[in-house]
Amino acid sequence: MPPHETGSSDNPLLLKLRKRIGRDGPLPVSEYMQACVSDPEHGYWRRRDTIGAAGDFVTAPEISQTFGELIGLWCAVTWQQLGSPAPVRLVELGPGRGTLMRDALRAATRVPRFTEAATLHLVEISDALRQVQQATLARAPDQPAAATWHRDIAEVPDGPAIIVANEFLDALPIRQIVYANGAWHERVVALDAEGALTFAQGARIEPPAGVPREPPPSAIVELRDGEEQLLASLTRRSQPFVALLIDYGPGSAAFGDTLQAVRRHEYADPLAKPGTADLTAHVLFAALAGKARAAALAVDGPITQAEFLGRLGIAERATRLMAANPGKAAAIEAGVQRLMAPTGMGQLFKAMVVRSRGLPPPVPFG
Ligand code: SAH
């Protein structure tokens, strides 16, 4: 694995991309993002220690165990609302280090028969993170007997399903299209005169459905095809499902470039040192909800993460945890405050449910 601090001049993926762009022309932003994460030699997915204090970015389950615990209880209660089917597919998309699922299973054992009824399905594209998840869950005493890993949700067997995804959608590549001279154009990654990567305006395109015909000048719209693919996989399921999607992004329609790179907990230039930073972009919940409804699915929310966790009882959970671990009380409180922060994760992050029609809205949306 390449060291983290590869200089930009000898960054191996940069050399590869330079050749590719020289040969084939500029890359749509989506293809650049895809190359950065999935290059078989130098892609970001080959890295193991990307999430957590020692990595590049920290996620909610790594900040506080209450996050996974409340989601575990949410899964169990949602299972009861489905009529307690057995077996039930418990699916996580992009499980990271496996922390959320470990904490979720520990909490969910308090609901009788749920973990016995659940078969666990972890959808993970990164072999490196899959190994981390296996190690995390192997240490968990409450794991259901059957845990299987998949590269795509389409591989998860049919049957009633409860699906959770935290910071999964933001990692799926986006296209960017930019409005200029009265028409939409693909935004691309090109080479400048010095051979450095640079954003540029690509070919004129016909905007897909839903894109405004007369946007503000220089508007940028971000399009994430992976959402359609996920929704198509969900609609193909013959049994009812409930999917909880938590991610960062605005609740209402929005324009603008939100592509961001984070390395070692700091924002970085998304075009510098490709393959060595986490590349993500906002999830546009209003657009996602529209696509889900168009696919004949029901949508609940989005609501802010603070509202979601607050209604699930994070304050009570934290109080009990602090009483049981007085030595860790300050750290527990700080973690919960970070998840709920009105100027941070509590507002920026949203929780939204996409589910089969005909089911009641799950807690705490109902
Ligand atoms: N949910 C975890 C990790 C978030 S990071 C947490 O909250 O800590 C994004 C996760 O999605 C990583 O595990 C990453 O490897 C995985 N991932 C990214 N793209 C994917 C894809 N196309 N299919 C499956 N998993 C993917």
mmCIF file with all atom_site columns, C-alpha atoms in Angstrom, residues 80-214:
data_model
loop_
_atom_site.group_PDB
_atom_site.id
_atom_site.type_symbol
_atom_site.label_atom_id
_atom_site.label_alt_id
_atom_site.label_comp_id
_atom_site.label_asym_id
_atom_site.label_entity_id
_atom_site.label_seq_id
_atom_site.pdbx_PDB_ins_code
_atom_site.Cartn_x
_atom_site.Cartn_y
_atom_site.Cartn_z
_atom_site.occupancy
_atom_site.B_iso_or_equiv
_atom_site.pdbx_formal_charge
_atom_site.auth_seq_id
_atom_site.auth_comp_id
_atom_site.auth_asym_id
_atom_site.auth_atom_id
_atom_site.pdbx_PDB_model_num
ATOM 1   C CA . GLN A 1 80  ? -41.828 -5.617  15.066  1.00 0.00 ? 80  GLN A CA 1
ATOM 2   C CA . GLN A 1 81  ? -43.779 -3.095  12.939  1.00 0.00 ? 81  GLN A CA 1
ATOM 3   C CA . LEU A 1 82  ? -43.220 -5.432  9.971   1.00 0.00 ? 82  LEU A CA 1
ATOM 4   C CA . GLY A 1 83  ? -44.912 -8.201  11.987  1.00 0.00 ? 83  GLY A CA 1
ATOM 5   C CA . SER A 1 84  ? -41.705 -9.807  13.336  1.00 0.00 ? 84  SER A CA 1
ATOM 6   C CA . PRO A 1 85  ? -40.907 -11.873 10.234  1.00 0.00 ? 85  PRO A CA 1
ATOM 7   C CA . ALA A 1 86  ? -38.326 -14.674 10.511  1.00 0.00 ? 86  ALA A CA 1
ATOM 8   C CA . PRO A 1 87  ? -35.972 -14.712 8.813   1.00 0.00 ? 87  PRO A CA 1
ATOM 9   C CA . VAL A 1 88  ? -35.472 -10.999 8.274   1.00 0.00 ? 88  VAL A CA 1
ATOM 10  C CA . ARG A 1 89  ? -32.560 -9.630  6.245   1.00 0.00 ? 89  ARG A CA 1
ATOM 11  C CA . LEU A 1 90  ? -30.606 -7.115  8.286   1.00 0.00 ? 90  LEU A CA 1
ATOM 12  C CA . VAL A 1 91  ? -28.580 -5.237  5.681   1.00 0.00 ? 91  VAL A CA 1
ATOM 13  C CA . GLU A 1 92  ? -25.938 -2.550  6.085   1.00 0.00 ? 92  GLU A CA 1
ATOM 14  C CA . LEU A 1 93  ? -24.632 -0.629  3.089   1.00 0.00 ? 93  LEU A CA 1
ATOM 15  C CA . GLY A 1 94  ? -21.010 0.541   3.441   1.00 0.00 ? 94  GLY A CA 1
ATOM 16  C CA . PRO A 1 95  ? -20.344 -0.681  6.996   1.00 0.00 ? 95  PRO A CA 1
ATOM 17  C CA . GLY A 1 96  ? -16.965 1.048   7.359   1.00 0.00 ? 96  GLY A CA 1
ATOM 18  C CA . ARG A 1 97  ? -15.161 -0.460  10.359  1.00 0.00 ? 97  ARG A CA 1
ATOM 19  C CA . GLY A 1 98  ? -18.225 -2.489  11.408  1.00 0.00 ? 98  GLY A CA 1
ATOM 20  C CA . THR A 1 99  ? -18.677 -0.347  14.507  1.00 0.00 ? 99  THR A CA 1
ATOM 21  C CA . LEU A 1 100 ? -22.285 0.685   13.853  1.00 0.00 ? 100 LEU A CA 1
ATOM 22  C CA . MET A 1 101 ? -23.388 -2.933  13.356  1.00 0.00 ? 101 MET A CA 1
ATOM 23  C CA . ARG A 1 102 ? -21.469 -4.180  16.406  1.00 0.00 ? 102 ARG A CA 1
ATOM 24  C CA . ASP A 1 103 ? -23.132 -1.564  18.632  1.00 0.00 ? 103 ASP A CA 1
ATOM 25  C CA . ALA A 1 104 ? -26.516 -2.100  16.943  1.00 0.00 ? 104 ALA A CA 1
ATOM 26  C CA . LEU A 1 105 ? -26.514 -5.857  17.554  1.00 0.00 ? 105 LEU A CA 1
ATOM 27  C CA . ARG A 1 106 ? -25.479 -5.425  21.183  1.00 0.00 ? 106 ARG A CA 1
ATOM 28  C CA . ALA A 1 107 ? -28.419 -3.074  21.809  1.00 0.00 ? 107 ALA A CA 1
ATOM 29  C CA . ALA A 1 108 ? -30.921 -5.024  19.697  1.00 0.00 ? 108 ALA A CA 1
ATOM 30  C CA . THR A 1 109 ? -30.537 -8.215  21.742  1.00 0.00 ? 109 THR A CA 1
ATOM 31  C CA . ARG A 1 110 ? -32.740 -6.498  24.310  1.00 0.00 ? 110 ARG A CA 1
ATOM 32  C CA . VAL A 1 111 ? -35.696 -6.941  21.957  1.00 0.00 ? 111 VAL A CA 1
ATOM 33  C CA . PRO A 1 112 ? -36.655 -10.611 22.255  1.00 0.00 ? 112 PRO A CA 1
ATOM 34  C CA . ARG A 1 113 ? -36.060 -12.839 19.205  1.00 0.00 ? 113 ARG A CA 1
ATOM 35  C CA . PHE A 1 114 ? -34.913 -10.063 16.838  1.00 0.00 ? 114 PHE A CA 1
ATOM 36  C CA . THR A 1 115 ? -31.246 -11.037 16.533  1.00 0.00 ? 115 THR A CA 1
ATOM 37  C CA . GLU A 1 116 ? -32.247 -14.713 16.303  1.00 0.00 ? 116 GLU A CA 1
ATOM 38  C CA . ALA A 1 117 ? -34.543 -13.888 13.385  1.00 0.00 ? 117 ALA A CA 1
ATOM 39  C CA . ALA A 1 118 ? -31.996 -11.720 11.581  1.00 0.00 ? 118 ALA A CA 1
ATOM 40  C CA . THR A 1 119 ? -29.527 -12.838 8.944   1.00 0.00 ? 119 THR A CA 1
ATOM 41  C CA . LEU A 1 120 ? -26.805 -10.257 8.571   1.00 0.00 ? 120 LEU A CA 1
ATOM 42  C CA . HIS A 1 121 ? -25.800 -8.922  5.128   1.00 0.00 ? 121 HIS A CA 1
ATOM 43  C CA . LEU A 1 122 ? -22.935 -6.481  4.785   1.00 0.00 ? 122 LEU A CA 1
ATOM 44  C CA . VAL A 1 123 ? -22.633 -4.739  1.432   1.00 0.00 ? 123 VAL A CA 1
ATOM 45  C CA . GLU A 1 124 ? -19.026 -3.590  1.075   1.00 0.00 ? 124 GLU A CA 1
ATOM 46  C CA . ILE A 1 125 ? -16.934 -2.883  -2.011  1.00 0.00 ? 125 ILE A CA 1
ATOM 47  C CA . SER A 1 126 ? -13.586 -2.484  -0.234  1.00 0.00 ? 126 SER A CA 1
ATOM 48  C CA . ASP A 1 127 ? -11.738 -5.734  0.534   1.00 0.00 ? 127 ASP A CA 1
ATOM 49  C CA . ALA A 1 128 ? -9.590  -3.883  3.064   1.00 0.00 ? 128 ALA A CA 1
ATOM 50  C CA . LEU A 1 129 ? -12.622 -2.640  5.029   1.00 0.00 ? 129 LEU A CA 1
ATOM 51  C CA . ARG A 1 130 ? -14.350 -5.991  4.719   1.00 0.00 ? 130 ARG A CA 1
ATOM 52  C CA . GLN A 1 131 ? -11.462 -7.501  6.694   1.00 0.00 ? 131 GLN A CA 1
ATOM 53  C CA . VAL A 1 132 ? -11.805 -4.807  9.348   1.00 0.00 ? 132 VAL A CA 1
ATOM 54  C CA . GLN A 1 133 ? -15.560 -5.517  9.581   1.00 0.00 ? 133 GLN A CA 1
ATOM 55  C CA . GLN A 1 134 ? -14.941 -9.247  9.938   1.00 0.00 ? 134 GLN A CA 1
ATOM 56  C CA . ALA A 1 135 ? -12.535 -8.594  12.797  1.00 0.00 ? 135 ALA A CA 1
ATOM 57  C CA . THR A 1 136 ? -14.905 -6.153  14.536  1.00 0.00 ? 136 THR A CA 1
ATOM 58  C CA . LEU A 1 137 ? -17.904 -8.464  14.299  1.00 0.00 ? 137 LEU A CA 1
ATOM 59  C CA . ALA A 1 138 ? -15.914 -11.555 15.254  1.00 0.00 ? 138 ALA A CA 1
ATOM 60  C CA . ARG A 1 139 ? -15.362 -9.880  18.617  1.00 0.00 ? 139 ARG A CA 1
ATOM 61  C CA . ALA A 1 140 ? -19.081 -9.177  18.972  1.00 0.00 ? 140 ALA A CA 1
ATOM 62  C CA . PRO A 1 141 ? -20.812 -11.823 21.083  1.00 0.00 ? 141 PRO A CA 1
ATOM 63  C CA . ASP A 1 142 ? -24.297 -10.947 19.824  1.00 0.00 ? 142 ASP A CA 1
ATOM 64  C CA . GLN A 1 143 ? -23.788 -11.530 16.130  1.00 0.00 ? 143 GLN A CA 1
ATOM 65  C CA . PRO A 1 144 ? -26.512 -13.526 14.385  1.00 0.00 ? 144 PRO A CA 1
ATOM 66  C CA . ALA A 1 145 ? -25.272 -16.897 13.188  1.00 0.00 ? 145 ALA A CA 1
ATOM 67  C CA . ALA A 1 146 ? -25.254 -16.096 9.496   1.00 0.00 ? 146 ALA A CA 1
ATOM 68  C CA . ALA A 1 147 ? -23.263 -13.053 8.341   1.00 0.00 ? 147 ALA A CA 1
ATOM 69  C CA . THR A 1 148 ? -22.469 -12.717 4.664   1.00 0.00 ? 148 THR A CA 1
ATOM 70  C CA . TRP A 1 149 ? -20.666 -10.071 2.662   1.00 0.00 ? 149 TRP A CA 1
ATOM 71  C CA . HIS A 1 150 ? -21.775 -8.797  -0.733  1.00 0.00 ? 150 HIS A CA 1
ATOM 72  C CA . ARG A 1 151 ? -20.411 -6.285  -3.194  1.00 0.00 ? 151 ARG A CA 1
ATOM 73  C CA . ASP A 1 152 ? -23.855 -5.070  -4.260  1.00 0.00 ? 152 ASP A CA 1
ATOM 74  C CA . ILE A 1 153 ? -27.272 -5.004  -2.606  1.00 0.00 ? 153 ILE A CA 1
ATOM 75  C CA . ALA A 1 154 ? -28.673 -6.840  -5.638  1.00 0.00 ? 154 ALA A CA 1
ATOM 76  C CA . GLU A 1 155 ? -26.906 -9.964  -4.231  1.00 0.00 ? 155 GLU A CA 1
ATOM 77  C CA . VAL A 1 156 ? -28.819 -9.881  -0.939  1.00 0.00 ? 156 VAL A CA 1
ATOM 78  C CA . PRO A 1 157 ? -31.381 -12.725 -0.995  1.00 0.00 ? 157 PRO A CA 1
ATOM 79  C CA . ASP A 1 158 ? -35.063 -11.873 -1.145  1.00 0.00 ? 158 ASP A CA 1
ATOM 80  C CA . GLY A 1 159 ? -37.216 -11.738 1.975   1.00 0.00 ? 159 GLY A CA 1
ATOM 81  C CA . PRO A 1 160 ? -38.343 -8.952  4.299   1.00 0.00 ? 160 PRO A CA 1
ATOM 82  C CA . ALA A 1 161 ? -35.448 -6.563  4.834   1.00 0.00 ? 161 ALA A CA 1
ATOM 83  C CA . ILE A 1 162 ? -34.305 -3.812  7.164   1.00 0.00 ? 162 ILE A CA 1
ATOM 84  C CA . ILE A 1 163 ? -31.549 -1.779  5.587   1.00 0.00 ? 163 ILE A CA 1
ATOM 85  C CA . VAL A 1 164 ? -29.322 0.848   7.181   1.00 0.00 ? 164 VAL A CA 1
ATOM 86  C CA . ALA A 1 165 ? -26.729 3.083   5.553   1.00 0.00 ? 165 ALA A CA 1
ATOM 87  C CA . ASN A 1 166 ? -24.689 5.799   7.241   1.00 0.00 ? 166 ASN A CA 1
ATOM 88  C CA . GLU A 1 167 ? -22.450 7.926   5.016   1.00 0.00 ? 167 GLU A CA 1
ATOM 89  C CA . PHE A 1 168 ? -22.816 5.404   2.191   1.00 0.00 ? 168 PHE A CA 1
ATOM 90  C CA . LEU A 1 169 ? -24.552 7.498   -0.470  1.00 0.00 ? 169 LEU A CA 1
ATOM 91  C CA . ASP A 1 170 ? -22.106 10.406  -0.160  1.00 0.00 ? 170 ASP A CA 1
ATOM 92  C CA . ALA A 1 171 ? -19.323 8.082   -1.310  1.00 0.00 ? 171 ALA A CA 1
ATOM 93  C CA . LEU A 1 172 ? -21.063 7.118   -4.560  1.00 0.00 ? 172 LEU A CA 1
ATOM 94  C CA . PRO A 1 173 ? -19.618 9.074   -7.501  1.00 0.00 ? 173 PRO A CA 1
ATOM 95  C CA . ILE A 1 174 ? -21.424 12.141  -8.786  1.00 0.00 ? 174 ILE A CA 1
ATOM 96  C CA . ARG A 1 175 ? -21.566 13.756  -12.192 1.00 0.00 ? 175 ARG A CA 1
ATOM 97  C CA . GLN A 1 176 ? -21.481 17.518  -12.251 1.00 0.00 ? 176 GLN A CA 1
ATOM 98  C CA . ILE A 1 177 ? -23.140 19.498  -14.993 1.00 0.00 ? 177 ILE A CA 1
ATOM 99  C CA . VAL A 1 178 ? -22.636 23.225  -15.381 1.00 0.00 ? 178 VAL A CA 1
ATOM 100 C CA . TYR A 1 179 ? -24.849 25.814  -17.064 1.00 0.00 ? 179 TYR A CA 1
ATOM 101 C CA . ALA A 1 180 ? -23.005 28.170  -19.395 1.00 0.00 ? 180 ALA A CA 1
ATOM 102 C CA . ASN A 1 181 ? -23.923 30.180  -22.497 1.00 0.00 ? 181 ASN A CA 1
ATOM 103 C CA . GLY A 1 182 ? -27.531 29.069  -22.333 1.00 0.00 ? 182 GLY A CA 1
ATOM 104 C CA . ALA A 1 183 ? -26.852 25.323  -22.229 1.00 0.00 ? 183 ALA A CA 1
ATOM 105 C CA . TRP A 1 184 ? -25.831 22.514  -19.882 1.00 0.00 ? 184 TRP A CA 1
ATOM 106 C CA . HIS A 1 185 ? -22.324 21.064  -20.149 1.00 0.00 ? 185 HIS A CA 1
ATOM 107 C CA . GLU A 1 186 ? -20.558 18.131  -18.534 1.00 0.00 ? 186 GLU A CA 1
ATOM 108 C CA . ARG A 1 187 ? -17.993 19.267  -15.948 1.00 0.00 ? 187 ARG A CA 1
ATOM 109 C CA . VAL A 1 188 ? -14.736 17.421  -16.577 1.00 0.00 ? 188 VAL A CA 1
ATOM 110 C CA . VAL A 1 189 ? -11.247 16.919  -15.178 1.00 0.00 ? 189 VAL A CA 1
ATOM 111 C CA . ALA A 1 190 ? -8.639  17.976  -17.743 1.00 0.00 ? 190 ALA A CA 1
ATOM 112 C CA . LEU A 1 191 ? -4.890  18.700  -17.833 1.00 0.00 ? 191 LEU A CA 1
ATOM 113 C CA . ASP A 1 192 ? -3.520  22.232  -17.731 1.00 0.00 ? 192 ASP A CA 1
ATOM 114 C CA . ALA A 1 193 ? -0.403  23.423  -19.587 1.00 0.00 ? 193 ALA A CA 1
ATOM 115 C CA . GLU A 1 194 ? 1.833   22.108  -16.768 1.00 0.00 ? 194 GLU A CA 1
ATOM 116 C CA . GLY A 1 195 ? 0.160   18.693  -16.779 1.00 0.00 ? 195 GLY A CA 1
ATOM 117 C CA . ALA A 1 196 ? -1.720  19.293  -13.534 1.00 0.00 ? 196 ALA A CA 1
ATOM 118 C CA . LEU A 1 197 ? -5.343  18.213  -13.130 1.00 0.00 ? 197 LEU A CA 1
ATOM 119 C CA . THR A 1 198 ? -7.870  21.008  -13.483 1.00 0.00 ? 198 THR A CA 1
ATOM 120 C CA . PHE A 1 199 ? -11.656 21.325  -13.731 1.00 0.00 ? 199 PHE A CA 1
ATOM 121 C CA . ALA A 1 200 ? -12.978 22.348  -17.138 1.00 0.00 ? 200 ALA A CA 1
ATOM 122 C CA . GLN A 1 201 ? -16.204 22.692  -19.066 1.00 0.00 ? 201 GLN A CA 1
ATOM 123 C CA . GLY A 1 202 ? -16.803 19.680  -21.276 1.00 0.00 ? 202 GLY A CA 1
ATOM 124 C CA . ALA A 1 203 ? -19.219 18.863  -24.045 1.00 0.00 ? 203 ALA A CA 1
ATOM 125 C CA . ARG A 1 204 ? -22.701 20.270  -24.253 1.00 0.00 ? 204 ARG A CA 1
ATOM 126 C CA . ILE A 1 205 ? -25.298 17.764  -23.026 1.00 0.00 ? 205 ILE A CA 1
ATOM 127 C CA . GLU A 1 206 ? -29.038 17.296  -22.932 1.00 0.00 ? 206 GLU A CA 1
ATOM 128 C CA . PRO A 1 207 ? -29.953 17.606  -19.223 1.00 0.00 ? 207 PRO A CA 1
ATOM 129 C CA . PRO A 1 208 ? -31.667 14.577  -17.711 1.00 0.00 ? 208 PRO A CA 1
ATOM 130 C CA . ALA A 1 209 ? -35.275 14.820  -16.472 1.00 0.00 ? 209 ALA A CA 1
ATOM 131 C CA . GLY A 1 210 ? -35.700 16.969  -13.380 1.00 0.00 ? 210 GLY A CA 1
ATOM 132 C CA . VAL A 1 211 ? -32.851 19.365  -14.202 1.00 0.00 ? 211 VAL A CA 1
ATOM 133 C CA . PRO A 1 212 ? -34.164 22.942  -14.535 1.00 0.00 ? 212 PRO A CA 1
ATOM 134 C CA . ARG A 1 213 ? -34.168 24.404  -18.044 1.00 0.00 ? 213 ARG A CA 1
ATOM 135 C CA . GLU A 1 214 ? -33.494 27.938  -16.846 1.00 0.00 ? 214 GLU A CA 1
#
